[in-house]
């Protein structure tokens, strides 16, 4: 990783993370309802290392990259012996800071956290641009189809 400092987010980073998440979803509406829910969710879980992990990369005093790991509890099964899955999401690096290893550092941080809380696996959805990063770090495509119903 070139320059930048990896650290865990704090409550005071909430506004900066919301802006990065807005970029990730190409959401320009500053008044969008999701922002209030996301801010409340972040404030609730940022200090709960048993449930969530929020690594950030800081460069020249500004957060330029982040990722989120959240623990999901499910029924234990052959593919998830303890029923503990970490969902890796919201991995984003500002365009001017890409290509410096920040994404890899963030993902590796979440993987280390997942092991420390005895998760069975880490699941994610990847954009075509992000697939190489995840494959390089050992993630594999699954045969399970993914479906979604928006309520």
CSV table of C-alpha atoms in Angstrom, one decimal:
chain,number,residue,atom,x,y,z
A,1,UNK,CA,0.0,0.0,0.0
A,2,UNK,CA,1.4,3.4,-1.0
A,3,UNK,CA,0.9,6.1,1.6
A,4,UNK,CA,-2.4,6.3,3.3
A,5,UNK,CA,-3.1,5.0,6.8
A,6,UNK,CA,-5.4,2.2,7.6
A,7,UNK,CA,-7.5,2.6,10.7
A,8,UNK,CA,-10.9,1.7,12.1
A,9,UNK,CA,-13.6,4.4,11.6
A,10,UNK,CA,-15.0,6.3,14.6
A,11,UNK,CA,-18.4,8.0,15.2
A,12,UNK,CA,-16.9,11.3,14.0
A,13,UNK,CA,-16.3,9.7,10.5
A,14,UNK,CA,-20.0,9.2,9.8
A,15,UNK,CA,-20.5,12.1,7.5
A,16,UNK,CA,-17.4,11.2,5.4
A,17,UNK,CA,-18.5,7.6,5.1
A,18,UNK,CA,-22.0,8.7,4.0
A,19,UNK,CA,-20.4,10.7,1.2
A,20,UNK,CA,-18.3,7.8,0.1
A,21,UNK,CA,-21.3,5.5,0.1
A,22,UNK,CA,-23.3,8.0,-1.9
A,23,UNK,CA,-20.5,7.9,-4.5
A,24,UNK,CA,-20.6,4.1,-4.5
A,25,UNK,CA,-24.3,4.1,-5.4
A,26,UNK,CA,-24.1,7.2,-7.6
A,27,UNK,CA,-26.6,8.9,-5.3
A,28,UNK,CA,-26.5,12.7,-5.6
A,29,UNK,CA,-29.6,13.6,-3.5
A,30,UNK,CA,-28.3,14.9,-0.2
A,31,UNK,CA,-31.8,14.6,1.2
A,32,UNK,CA,-32.4,11.0,0.2
A,33,UNK,CA,-34.1,9.0,3.1
A,34,UNK,CA,-31.4,6.3,3.0
A,35,UNK,CA,-28.9,8.8,4.4
A,36,UNK,CA,-30.7,9.2,7.7
A,37,UNK,CA,-31.1,5.5,8.1
A,38,UNK,CA,-27.4,4.9,7.2
A,39,UNK,CA,-26.2,7.6,9.6
A,40,UNK,CA,-28.3,6.0,12.5
A,41,UNK,CA,-27.1,2.5,11.5
A,42,UNK,CA,-23.5,3.6,11.5
A,43,UNK,CA,-23.8,5.3,14.8
A,44,UNK,CA,-25.3,2.2,16.4
A,45,UNK,CA,-22.7,-0.3,15.0
A,46,UNK,CA,-19.4,1.7,14.7
A,47,UNK,CA,-18.4,0.8,18.3
A,48,UNK,CA,-19.6,-2.8,18.2
A,49,UNK,CA,-16.6,-4.9,17.0
A,50,UNK,CA,-18.5,-8.1,17.5
A,51,UNK,CA,-21.1,-7.1,14.8
A,52,UNK,CA,-19.4,-4.8,12.3
A,53,UNK,CA,-16.0,-3.6,11.1
A,54,UNK,CA,-15.5,-0.2,9.3
A,55,UNK,CA,-11.9,0.1,8.1
A,56,UNK,CA,-10.9,3.3,6.4
A,57,UNK,CA,-7.9,4.6,4.6
A,58,UNK,CA,-6.9,8.1,5.5
A,59,UNK,CA,-4.5,10.1,3.2
A,60,UNK,CA,-3.4,13.6,4.1
A,61,UNK,CA,-6.1,13.8,6.8
A,62,UNK,CA,-9.0,12.8,4.6
A,63,UNK,CA,-10.8,9.5,4.3
A,64,UNK,CA,-10.2,8.3,0.7
A,65,UNK,CA,-11.4,4.6,0.9
A,66,UNK,CA,-13.6,2.4,3.1
A,67,UNK,CA,-15.2,-1.0,3.3
A,68,UNK,CA,-17.8,-2.5,5.6
A,69,UNK,CA,-18.0,-5.9,7.2
A,70,UNK,CA,-21.1,-7.0,9.0
A,71,UNK,CA,-21.8,-10.2,10.8
A,72,UNK,CA,-24.9,-12.1,9.7
A,73,UNK,CA,-26.2,-15.0,11.8
A,74,UNK,CA,-28.0,-17.9,10.1
A,75,UNK,CA,-28.8,-21.5,10.5
A,76,UNK,CA,-25.6,-23.6,10.7
A,77,UNK,CA,-25.3,-25.8,7.6
A,78,UNK,CA,-22.6,-27.7,5.7
A,79,UNK,CA,-21.3,-24.6,4.0
A,80,UNK,CA,-21.5,-22.4,7.1
A,81,UNK,CA,-20.9,-24.7,10.1
A,82,UNK,CA,-21.5,-22.1,12.8
A,83,UNK,CA,-24.0,-20.1,10.8
A,84,UNK,CA,-21.7,-17.0,11.0
A,85,UNK,CA,-21.2,-15.2,7.7
A,86,UNK,CA,-19.6,-11.8,7.2
A,87,UNK,CA,-21.1,-9.6,4.5
A,88,UNK,CA,-18.4,-7.5,2.8
A,89,UNK,CA,-19.9,-4.4,1.3
A,90,UNK,CA,-19.4,-0.8,0.3
A,91,UNK,CA,-15.8,-1.2,-0.7
A,92,UNK,CA,-14.9,2.1,-2.4
A,93,UNK,CA,-11.8,4.1,-3.1
A,94,UNK,CA,-12.0,7.7,-4.5
A,95,UNK,CA,-10.9,7.6,-8.1
A,96,UNK,CA,-7.8,9.8,-7.6
A,97,UNK,CA,-6.5,7.3,-5.0
A,98,UNK,CA,-7.1,4.0,-6.9
A,99,UNK,CA,-4.3,1.7,-7.9
A,100,UNK,CA,-2.4,2.1,-4.7
A,101,UNK,CA,-3.5,-1.1,-2.9
A,102,UNK,CA,-6.1,0.6,-0.7
A,103,UNK,CA,-8.9,-1.8,-1.7
A,104,UNK,CA,-6.8,-4.8,-1.0
A,105,UNK,CA,-5.8,-3.5,2.4
A,106,UNK,CA,-9.4,-2.8,3.3
A,107,UNK,CA,-10.6,-6.3,2.3
A,108,UNK,CA,-7.7,-8.0,4.1
A,109,UNK,CA,-8.6,-6.0,7.2
A,110,UNK,CA,-12.2,-7.2,7.1
A,111,UNK,CA,-11.0,-10.8,6.4
A,112,UNK,CA,-8.8,-10.6,9.5
A,113,UNK,CA,-11.7,-9.3,11.6
A,114,UNK,CA,-14.0,-12.1,10.2
A,115,UNK,CA,-11.5,-14.7,11.4
A,116,UNK,CA,-11.2,-13.0,14.8
A,117,UNK,CA,-15.0,-13.3,15.4
A,118,UNK,CA,-15.0,-16.9,14.1
A,119,UNK,CA,-17.0,-16.3,11.0
A,120,UNK,CA,-17.3,-19.3,8.7
A,121,UNK,CA,-17.1,-17.4,5.4
A,122,UNK,CA,-17.2,-13.9,3.8
A,123,UNK,CA,-19.8,-13.2,1.1
A,124,UNK,CA,-20.0,-10.3,-1.2
A,125,UNK,CA,-21.4,-9.0,-4.4
A,126,UNK,CA,-18.8,-7.6,-6.8
A,127,UNK,CA,-18.9,-5.2,-9.7
A,128,UNK,CA,-17.1,-6.3,-12.8
A,129,UNK,CA,-14.3,-3.7,-11.9
A,130,UNK,CA,-13.9,-5.3,-8.4
A,131,UNK,CA,-13.9,-8.9,-9.4
A,132,UNK,CA,-10.2,-9.2,-10.0
A,133,UNK,CA,-9.4,-7.8,-6.6
A,134,UNK,CA,-11.6,-10.4,-4.9
A,135,UNK,CA,-10.4,-13.3,-7.0
A,136,UNK,CA,-6.8,-12.3,-6.3
A,137,UNK,CA,-7.6,-12.5,-2.6
A,138,UNK,CA,-9.1,-16.0,-2.9
A,139,UNK,CA,-12.8,-15.3,-3.4
A,140,UNK,CA,-14.5,-17.8,-5.8
A,141,UNK,CA,-17.7,-17.6,-7.8
A,142,UNK,CA,-20.5,-19.7,-6.4
A,143,UNK,CA,-23.1,-21.8,-8.2
A,144,UNK,CA,-25.9,-20.5,-6.0
A,145,UNK,CA,-28.2,-18.1,-7.9
A,146,UNK,CA,-28.8,-14.8,-6.2
A,147,UNK,CA,-32.3,-13.3,-6.2
A,148,UNK,CA,-33.6,-10.1,-4.6
A,149,UNK,CA,-37.0,-8.7,-3.8
A,150,UNK,CA,-37.1,-5.0,-2.9
A,151,UNK,CA,-39.9,-4.3,-0.3
